[in-house]
Amino acid sequence: MKNFILIGNLGTGKTTLGKAIAEKLDIPIFSIDEYRIKYNPKGNFQQEFRSWFNLRNDIQKHDQVIFDSTGTSQWYDVILDKLKGENVIIKLFCTPDLMKKRISERDQKVPLPYKFELDYSISAIFQKLDKIEAHFNFDSGKLTINEMLNQLNI
């Protein structure tokens, strides 16, 4: 069983790719952004734990998941501890202009209670997980979802 961990800035296509993987492999996708919208809609730093706590509880019910995250927090390790089996890490990026365009087109804005550091997230993941099967870097401004799925052999 493989978990897929998608990381990247807002607007890079994590959720779009995650949903495509979920559809092809019939496994659940969990996005911290959706939990932030539901449990911390005002982006309150003190309430951030609710988003991560509920996400962790839902993830631990499954043997295989897709985890989509914009960044790290003090709760990140709690999620990584719940991932069972081998992990495929997918980092998505694109130009700042494309990110801004995608974010402006969203129906719901994601509340962010702090500034995250993507490089720290990647470092934390590699330090925490002992079973990493593969690591991919995708420019979502240049590759289509199908091209990414092909590179992932899905």
Short mmCIF file of N, CA and C in Angstrom, two decimals:
data_model
loop_
_atom_site.label_atom_id
_atom_site.label_comp_id
_atom_site.label_asym_id
_atom_site.label_seq_id
_atom_site.Cartn_x
_atom_site.Cartn_y
_atom_site.Cartn_z
N MET A 1 0.83 -1.19 0.00
CA MET A 1 0.00 0.00 0.00
C MET A 1 0.87 1.25 0.00
N LYS A 2 0.48 2.23 -0.82
CA LYS A 2 1.24 3.47 -0.92
C LYS A 2 0.37 4.64 -0.50
N ASN A 3 0.97 5.57 0.22
CA ASN A 3 0.37 6.86 0.48
C ASN A 3 0.99 7.85 -0.49
N PHE A 4 0.22 8.84 -0.86
CA PHE A 4 0.72 9.92 -1.71
C PHE A 4 0.66 11.20 -0.91
N ILE A 5 1.79 11.86 -0.74
CA ILE A 5 1.87 13.12 0.00
C ILE A 5 2.17 14.21 -1.01
N LEU A 6 1.21 15.10 -1.20
CA LEU A 6 1.35 16.19 -2.15
C LEU A 6 1.60 17.48 -1.37
N ILE A 7 2.69 18.16 -1.71
CA ILE A 7 3.02 19.41 -1.03
C ILE A 7 3.34 20.49 -2.06
N GLY A 8 3.06 21.70 -1.68
CA GLY A 8 3.32 22.83 -2.55
C GLY A 8 2.52 24.03 -2.11
N ASN A 9 2.82 25.17 -2.70
CA ASN A 9 2.11 26.40 -2.37
C ASN A 9 0.66 26.31 -2.82
N LEU A 10 -0.15 27.24 -2.31
CA LEU A 10 -1.53 27.36 -2.78
C LEU A 10 -1.51 27.58 -4.29
N GLY A 11 -2.45 26.93 -4.98
CA GLY A 11 -2.59 27.18 -6.41
C GLY A 11 -1.66 26.40 -7.31
N THR A 12 -0.94 25.43 -6.78
CA THR A 12 -0.01 24.67 -7.63
C THR A 12 -0.63 23.40 -8.21
N GLY A 13 -1.85 23.06 -7.80
CA GLY A 13 -2.53 21.91 -8.38
C GLY A 13 -2.53 20.65 -7.53
N LYS A 14 -2.20 20.78 -6.25
CA LYS A 14 -2.14 19.60 -5.37
C LYS A 14 -3.48 18.87 -5.30
N THR A 15 -4.53 19.61 -5.04
CA THR A 15 -5.84 18.99 -4.88
C THR A 15 -6.33 18.42 -6.21
N THR A 16 -6.07 19.12 -7.29
CA THR A 16 -6.48 18.63 -8.62
C THR A 16 -5.79 17.31 -8.93
N LEU A 17 -4.47 17.25 -8.73
CA LEU A 17 -3.74 16.00 -8.96
C LEU A 17 -4.18 14.94 -7.97
N GLY A 18 -4.35 15.32 -6.70
CA GLY A 18 -4.79 14.36 -5.68
C GLY A 18 -6.12 13.71 -6.02
N LYS A 19 -7.06 14.50 -6.50
CA LYS A 19 -8.37 13.97 -6.88
C LYS A 19 -8.25 13.02 -8.07
N ALA A 20 -7.36 13.32 -9.00
CA ALA A 20 -7.15 12.43 -10.15
C ALA A 20 -6.55 11.09 -9.69
N ILE A 21 -5.60 11.14 -8.78
CA ILE A 21 -5.01 9.92 -8.23
C ILE A 21 -6.08 9.13 -7.47
N ALA A 22 -6.86 9.83 -6.65
CA ALA A 22 -7.91 9.18 -5.87
C ALA A 22 -8.91 8.47 -6.77
N GLU A 23 -9.28 9.12 -7.86
CA GLU A 23 -10.24 8.52 -8.79
C GLU A 23 -9.66 7.27 -9.46
N LYS A 24 -8.40 7.35 -9.88
CA LYS A 24 -7.78 6.21 -10.57
C LYS A 24 -7.55 5.02 -9.63
N LEU A 25 -7.14 5.31 -8.38
CA LEU A 25 -6.76 4.24 -7.46
C LEU A 25 -7.83 3.92 -6.41
N ASP A 26 -8.91 4.70 -6.41
CA ASP A 26 -10.00 4.51 -5.46
C ASP A 26 -9.51 4.52 -4.01
N ILE A 27 -8.78 5.58 -3.68
CA ILE A 27 -8.35 5.79 -2.29
C ILE A 27 -8.75 7.21 -1.87
N PRO A 28 -8.94 7.42 -0.57
CA PRO A 28 -9.41 8.74 -0.12
C PRO A 28 -8.33 9.80 -0.16
N ILE A 29 -8.77 11.04 -0.41
CA ILE A 29 -7.88 12.19 -0.39
C ILE A 29 -8.26 13.08 0.78
N PHE A 30 -7.24 13.58 1.47
CA PHE A 30 -7.42 14.48 2.60
C PHE A 30 -6.57 15.72 2.36
N SER A 31 -7.21 16.88 2.43
CA SER A 31 -6.53 18.15 2.19
C SER A 31 -6.64 19.03 3.43
N ILE A 32 -5.52 19.50 3.93
CA ILE A 32 -5.56 20.39 5.09
C ILE A 32 -6.35 21.65 4.76
N ASP A 33 -6.34 22.09 3.51
CA ASP A 33 -7.10 23.29 3.14
C ASP A 33 -8.59 23.10 3.42
N GLU A 34 -9.13 21.94 3.08
CA GLU A 34 -10.55 21.69 3.33
C GLU A 34 -10.85 21.68 4.83
N TYR A 35 -9.93 21.15 5.61
CA TYR A 35 -10.13 21.11 7.07
C TYR A 35 -10.01 22.52 7.67
N ARG A 36 -9.14 23.33 7.09
CA ARG A 36 -9.03 24.72 7.56
C ARG A 36 -10.31 25.49 7.26
N ILE A 37 -10.87 25.29 6.08
CA ILE A 37 -12.11 25.97 5.72
C ILE A 37 -13.23 25.55 6.67
N LYS A 38 -13.27 24.26 7.00
CA LYS A 38 -14.34 23.73 7.85
C LYS A 38 -14.16 24.06 9.33
N TYR A 39 -12.95 23.89 9.86
CA TYR A 39 -12.74 23.99 11.31
C TYR A 39 -12.07 25.28 11.77
N ASN A 40 -11.51 26.04 10.85
CA ASN A 40 -10.82 27.27 11.23
C ASN A 40 -11.02 28.34 10.15
N PRO A 41 -12.28 28.68 9.86
CA PRO A 41 -12.56 29.56 8.72
C PRO A 41 -12.00 30.97 8.85
N LYS A 42 -11.67 31.41 10.05
CA LYS A 42 -11.13 32.76 10.23
C LYS A 42 -9.60 32.77 10.24
N GLY A 43 -8.98 31.59 10.12
CA GLY A 43 -7.52 31.53 10.12
C GLY A 43 -6.90 31.89 11.46
N ASN A 44 -7.58 31.55 12.53
CA ASN A 44 -7.13 31.85 13.89
C ASN A 44 -6.01 30.89 14.28
N PHE A 45 -4.87 31.45 14.63
CA PHE A 45 -3.72 30.60 14.98
C PHE A 45 -4.05 29.65 16.14
N GLN A 46 -4.79 30.12 17.13
CA GLN A 46 -5.11 29.29 18.30
C GLN A 46 -6.07 28.15 17.94
N GLN A 47 -6.83 28.29 16.87
CA GLN A 47 -7.77 27.25 16.46
C GLN A 47 -7.19 26.29 15.42
N GLU A 48 -5.98 26.53 14.99
CA GLU A 48 -5.37 25.70 13.94
C GLU A 48 -5.31 24.23 14.34
N PHE A 49 -5.13 23.95 15.62
CA PHE A 49 -5.03 22.55 16.06
C PHE A 49 -6.29 21.77 15.72
N ARG A 50 -7.46 22.42 15.69
CA ARG A 50 -8.71 21.71 15.37
C ARG A 50 -8.66 21.14 13.97
N SER A 51 -8.11 21.89 13.04
CA SER A 51 -8.00 21.42 11.66
C SER A 51 -7.14 20.16 11.59
N TRP A 52 -5.96 20.24 12.19
CA TRP A 52 -5.01 19.12 12.14
C TRP A 52 -5.50 17.93 12.96
N PHE A 53 -6.13 18.16 14.11
CA PHE A 53 -6.64 17.08 14.95
C PHE A 53 -7.71 16.28 14.20
N ASN A 54 -8.65 16.98 13.58
CA ASN A 54 -9.71 16.29 12.83
C ASN A 54 -9.17 15.59 11.60
N LEU A 55 -8.20 16.21 10.94
CA LEU A 55 -7.56 15.57 9.80
C LEU A 55 -6.86 14.29 10.23
N ARG A 56 -6.11 14.36 11.31
CA ARG A 56 -5.41 13.17 11.82
C ARG A 56 -6.39 12.05 12.14
N ASN A 57 -7.48 12.38 12.80
CA ASN A 57 -8.46 11.36 13.16
C ASN A 57 -9.06 10.68 11.93
N ASP A 58 -9.29 11.44 10.87
CA ASP A 58 -9.85 10.86 9.65
C ASP A 58 -8.81 10.03 8.90
N ILE A 59 -7.58 10.51 8.83
CA ILE A 59 -6.52 9.78 8.12
C ILE A 59 -6.25 8.43 8.77
N GLN A 60 -6.23 8.37 10.09
CA GLN A 60 -5.85 7.13 10.76
C GLN A 60 -6.88 6.01 10.58
N LYS A 61 -8.02 6.31 10.00
CA LYS A 61 -9.04 5.29 9.73
C LYS A 61 -8.75 4.50 8.46
N HIS A 62 -7.72 4.89 7.72
CA HIS A 62 -7.44 4.30 6.41
C HIS A 62 -6.02 3.76 6.34
N ASP A 63 -5.85 2.68 5.58
CA ASP A 63 -4.53 2.10 5.37
C ASP A 63 -3.75 2.83 4.29
N GLN A 64 -4.47 3.46 3.38
CA GLN A 64 -3.83 4.14 2.25
C GLN A 64 -4.57 5.46 2.02
N VAL A 65 -3.82 6.56 1.88
CA VAL A 65 -4.44 7.87 1.69
C VAL A 65 -3.62 8.74 0.76
N ILE A 66 -4.28 9.80 0.32
CA ILE A 66 -3.60 10.89 -0.36
C ILE A 66 -3.69 12.07 0.60
N PHE A 67 -2.55 12.67 0.94
CA PHE A 67 -2.51 13.79 1.87
C PHE A 67 -1.98 15.00 1.12
N ASP A 68 -2.78 16.04 1.09
CA ASP A 68 -2.47 17.26 0.33
C ASP A 68 -2.29 18.39 1.33
N SER A 69 -1.10 19.00 1.33
CA SER A 69 -0.80 20.02 2.34
C SER A 69 -0.03 21.19 1.75
N THR A 70 -0.40 22.39 2.20
CA THR A 70 0.29 23.59 1.75
C THR A 70 1.54 23.88 2.55
N GLY A 71 1.68 23.31 3.69
CA GLY A 71 2.83 23.65 4.50
C GLY A 71 2.85 22.91 5.81
N THR A 72 3.60 23.43 6.72
CA THR A 72 3.82 22.72 7.96
C THR A 72 3.25 23.50 9.14
N SER A 73 3.16 22.84 10.23
CA SER A 73 2.78 23.46 11.49
C SER A 73 3.33 22.55 12.58
N GLN A 74 3.11 22.93 13.81
CA GLN A 74 3.56 22.07 14.90
C GLN A 74 2.79 20.74 14.91
N TRP A 75 1.71 20.67 14.13
CA TRP A 75 0.88 19.46 14.10
C TRP A 75 1.26 18.53 12.96
N TYR A 76 2.16 18.92 12.09
CA TYR A 76 2.50 18.14 10.90
C TYR A 76 2.95 16.72 11.26
N ASP A 77 3.79 16.60 12.28
CA ASP A 77 4.29 15.29 12.68
C ASP A 77 3.18 14.34 13.09
N VAL A 78 2.10 14.87 13.64
CA VAL A 78 0.98 14.03 14.07
C VAL A 78 0.36 13.31 12.88
N ILE A 79 0.33 13.97 11.73
CA ILE A 79 -0.21 13.36 10.51
C ILE A 79 0.78 12.32 9.99
N LEU A 80 2.04 12.69 9.91
CA LEU A 80 3.04 11.77 9.37
C LEU A 80 3.11 10.48 10.17
N ASP A 81 2.90 10.57 11.48
CA ASP A 81 2.90 9.37 12.33
C ASP A 81 1.78 8.40 11.98
N LYS A 82 0.71 8.90 11.38
CA LYS A 82 -0.45 8.06 11.08
C LYS A 82 -0.39 7.41 9.71
N LEU A 83 0.56 7.81 8.87
CA LEU A 83 0.66 7.23 7.53
C LEU A 83 1.31 5.86 7.60
N LYS A 84 0.59 4.87 7.12
CA LYS A 84 1.06 3.49 7.17
C LYS A 84 1.63 3.09 5.81
N GLY A 85 2.63 2.23 5.80
CA GLY A 85 3.16 1.72 4.54
C GLY A 85 4.15 2.65 3.88
N GLU A 86 4.31 2.48 2.57
CA GLU A 86 5.28 3.26 1.81
C GLU A 86 4.65 4.57 1.33
N ASN A 87 5.50 5.54 1.09
CA ASN A 87 5.03 6.88 0.74
C ASN A 87 5.67 7.39 -0.54
N VAL A 88 4.86 8.03 -1.35
CA VAL A 88 5.33 8.71 -2.56
C VAL A 88 5.15 10.20 -2.30
N ILE A 89 6.23 10.95 -2.38
CA ILE A 89 6.22 12.38 -2.14
C ILE A 89 6.14 13.11 -3.49
N ILE A 90 5.18 14.02 -3.61
CA ILE A 90 5.03 14.78 -4.84
C ILE A 90 5.04 16.26 -4.49
N LYS A 91 6.03 16.97 -4.97
CA LYS A 91 6.12 18.42 -4.77
C LYS A 91 5.66 19.10 -6.05
N LEU A 92 4.67 19.97 -5.92
CA LEU A 92 4.16 20.70 -7.08
C LEU A 92 4.55 22.17 -6.98
N PHE A 93 4.85 22.76 -8.12
CA PHE A 93 5.20 24.17 -8.17
C PHE A 93 4.76 24.73 -9.51
N CYS A 94 4.68 26.03 -9.60
CA CYS A 94 4.40 26.73 -10.86
C CYS A 94 4.80 28.18 -10.67
N THR A 95 4.62 28.99 -11.68
CA THR A 95 5.02 30.39 -11.59
C THR A 95 4.11 31.13 -10.60
N PRO A 96 4.62 32.16 -9.97
CA PRO A 96 3.78 32.96 -9.06
C PRO A 96 2.55 33.54 -9.75
N ASP A 97 2.69 33.95 -11.01
CA ASP A 97 1.53 34.50 -11.73
C ASP A 97 0.43 33.45 -11.91
N LEU A 98 0.82 32.23 -12.22
CA LEU A 98 -0.17 31.17 -12.39
C LEU A 98 -0.83 30.83 -11.04
N MET A 99 -0.03 30.81 -9.97
CA MET A 99 -0.60 30.57 -8.63
C MET A 99 -1.64 31.62 -8.30
N LYS A 100 -1.30 32.89 -8.52
CA LYS A 100 -2.23 34.00 -8.21
C LYS A 100 -3.52 33.87 -9.02
N LYS A 101 -3.38 33.51 -10.29
CA LYS A 101 -4.55 33.35 -11.15
C LYS A 101 -5.45 32.24 -10.62
N ARG A 102 -4.86 31.09 -10.31
CA ARG A 102 -5.65 29.95 -9.81
C ARG A 102 -6.33 30.28 -8.49
N ILE A 103 -5.61 30.93 -7.59
CA ILE A 103 -6.18 31.28 -6.28
C ILE A 103 -7.34 32.25 -6.44
N SER A 104 -7.20 33.22 -7.35
CA SER A 104 -8.26 34.22 -7.55
C SER A 104 -9.52 33.59 -8.15
N GLU A 105 -9.39 32.46 -8.81
CA GLU A 105 -10.54 31.80 -9.44
C GLU A 105 -11.28 30.86 -8.49
N ARG A 106 -10.79 30.66 -7.30
CA ARG A 106 -11.42 29.74 -6.35
C ARG A 106 -12.71 30.30 -5.78
N ASP A 107 -13.63 29.37 -5.49
CA ASP A 107 -14.88 29.75 -4.83
C ASP A 107 -14.65 30.09 -3.37
N GLN A 108 -13.80 29.30 -2.71
CA GLN A 108 -13.53 29.51 -1.29
C GLN A 108 -12.07 29.84 -1.08
N LYS A 109 -11.83 30.79 -0.22
CA LYS A 109 -10.45 31.15 0.12
C LYS A 109 -10.01 30.32 1.31
N VAL A 110 -8.77 29.87 1.28
CA VAL A 110 -8.23 29.05 2.36
C VAL A 110 -7.65 29.97 3.44
N PRO A 111 -8.13 29.84 4.68
CA PRO A 111 -7.57 30.66 5.76
C PRO A 111 -6.23 30.11 6.21
N LEU A 112 -5.21 30.94 6.20
CA LEU A 112 -3.89 30.52 6.65
C LEU A 112 -3.52 31.28 7.92
N PRO A 113 -3.37 30.58 9.04
CA PRO A 113 -3.09 31.25 10.30
C PRO A 113 -1.63 31.66 10.49
N TYR A 114 -0.76 31.28 9.56
CA TYR A 114 0.66 31.61 9.68
C TYR A 114 1.30 31.47 8.31
N LYS A 115 2.48 32.01 8.17
CA LYS A 115 3.24 31.86 6.93
C LYS A 115 3.98 30.53 7.01
N PHE A 116 3.84 29.71 6.01
CA PHE A 116 4.52 28.43 6.03
C PHE A 116 5.79 28.48 5.20
N GLU A 117 6.65 27.53 5.46
CA GLU A 117 7.90 27.43 4.71
C GLU A 117 7.94 26.07 4.04
N LEU A 118 7.80 26.07 2.72
CA LEU A 118 7.72 24.82 1.98
C LEU A 118 8.97 23.97 2.15
N ASP A 119 10.15 24.58 2.12
CA ASP A 119 11.37 23.79 2.27
C ASP A 119 11.41 23.07 3.61
N TYR A 120 10.89 23.70 4.67
CA TYR A 120 10.83 23.04 5.97
C TYR A 120 9.90 21.84 5.90
N SER A 121 8.78 21.97 5.20
CA SER A 121 7.83 20.86 5.07
C SER A 121 8.50 19.66 4.43
N ILE A 122 9.22 19.89 3.35
CA ILE A 122 9.89 18.80 2.65
C ILE A 122 10.93 18.15 3.56
N SER A 123 11.70 18.97 4.24
CA SER A 123 12.71 18.46 5.16
C SER A 123 12.06 17.63 6.27
N ALA A 124 10.97 18.13 6.84
CA ALA A 124 10.28 17.41 7.92
C ALA A 124 9.76 16.07 7.44
N ILE A 125 9.24 16.03 6.23
CA ILE A 125 8.70 14.78 5.69
C ILE A 125 9.82 13.74 5.54
N PHE A 126 10.93 14.14 4.94
CA PHE A 126 12.01 13.19 4.73
C PHE A 126 12.63 12.71 6.04
N GLN A 127 12.66 13.56 7.05
CA GLN A 127 13.20 13.16 8.35
C GLN A 127 12.26 12.23 9.09
N LYS A 128 10.97 12.43 8.93
CA LYS A 128 9.98 11.70 9.72
C LYS A 128 9.64 10.33 9.13
N LEU A 129 9.55 10.24 7.81
CA LEU A 129 9.10 9.01 7.17
C LEU A 129 10.27 8.09 6.87
N ASP A 130 10.15 6.84 7.28
CA ASP A 130 11.23 5.90 6.99
C ASP A 130 11.03 5.17 5.67
N LYS A 131 9.82 5.11 5.16
CA LYS A 131 9.57 4.38 3.92
C LYS A 131 9.11 5.35 2.83
N ILE A 132 10.07 5.85 2.09
CA ILE A 132 9.75 6.72 0.95
C ILE A 132 10.10 5.97 -0.31
N GLU A 133 9.08 5.65 -1.08
CA GLU A 133 9.28 4.88 -2.30
C GLU A 133 9.80 5.74 -3.44
N ALA A 134 9.28 6.95 -3.56
CA ALA A 134 9.67 7.81 -4.67
C ALA A 134 9.42 9.27 -4.32
N HIS A 135 10.11 10.15 -5.04
CA HIS A 135 9.96 11.59 -4.83
C HIS A 135 9.89 12.24 -6.20
N PHE A 136 8.85 13.03 -6.45
CA PHE A 136 8.65 13.69 -7.74
C PHE A 136 8.54 15.19 -7.56
N ASN A 137 9.03 15.94 -8.53
CA ASN A 137 8.85 17.40 -8.62
C ASN A 137 8.13 17.68 -9.93
N PHE A 138 6.95 18.27 -9.85
CA PHE A 138 6.18 18.57 -11.05
C PHE A 138 5.91 20.06 -11.17
N ASP A 139 6.14 20.60 -12.36
CA ASP A 139 5.76 21.98 -12.67
C ASP A 139 4.36 21.91 -13.27
N SER A 140 3.35 22.26 -12.46
CA SER A 140 1.97 22.13 -12.90
C SER A 140 1.58 23.15 -13.96
N GLY A 141 2.45 24.09 -14.23
CA GLY A 141 2.22 25.03 -15.32
C GLY A 141 2.66 24.48 -16.66
N LYS A 142 3.45 23.42 -16.63
CA LYS A 142 3.98 22.84 -17.87
C LYS A 142 3.46 21.43 -18.15
N LEU A 143 3.07 20.70 -17.10
CA LEU A 143 2.59 19.33 -17.28
C LEU A 143 1.08 19.26 -17.06
N THR A 144 0.42 18.43 -17.84
CA THR A 144 -1.01 18.20 -17.61
C THR A 144 -1.16 17.16 -16.50
N ILE A 145 -2.36 17.05 -15.99
CA ILE A 145 -2.63 16.04 -14.96
C ILE A 145 -2.33 14.65 -15.52
N ASN A 146 -2.73 14.37 -16.76
CA ASN A 146 -2.46 13.06 -17.35
C ASN A 146 -0.96 12.79 -17.50
N GLU A 147 -0.19 13.81 -17.84
CA GLU A 147 1.27 13.62 -17.93
C GLU A 147 1.86 13.30 -16.55
N MET A 148 1.35 13.97 -15.51
CA MET A 148 1.83 13.67 -14.16
C MET A 148 1.44 12.24 -13.75
N LEU A 149 0.20 11.85 -14.04
CA LEU A 149 -0.25 10.48 -13.72
C LEU A 149 0.61 9.46 -14.44
N ASN A 150 0.95 9.73 -15.70
CA ASN A 150 1.82 8.81 -16.46
C ASN A 150 3.20 8.67 -15.81
N GLN A 151 3.77 9.80 -15.37
CA GLN A 151 5.07 9.73 -14.72
C GLN A 151 5.00 8.97 -13.39
N LEU A 152 3.83 9.02 -12.76
CA LEU A 152 3.63 8.28 -11.50
C LEU A 152 3.26 6.82 -11.75
N ASN A 153 3.13 6.44 -13.03
CA ASN A 153 2.70 5.09 -13.42
C ASN A 153 1.32 4.74 -12.88
N ILE A 154 0.42 5.69 -12.98
CA ILE A 154 -0.96 5.47 -12.52
C ILE A 154 -1.87 5.47 -13.73
#
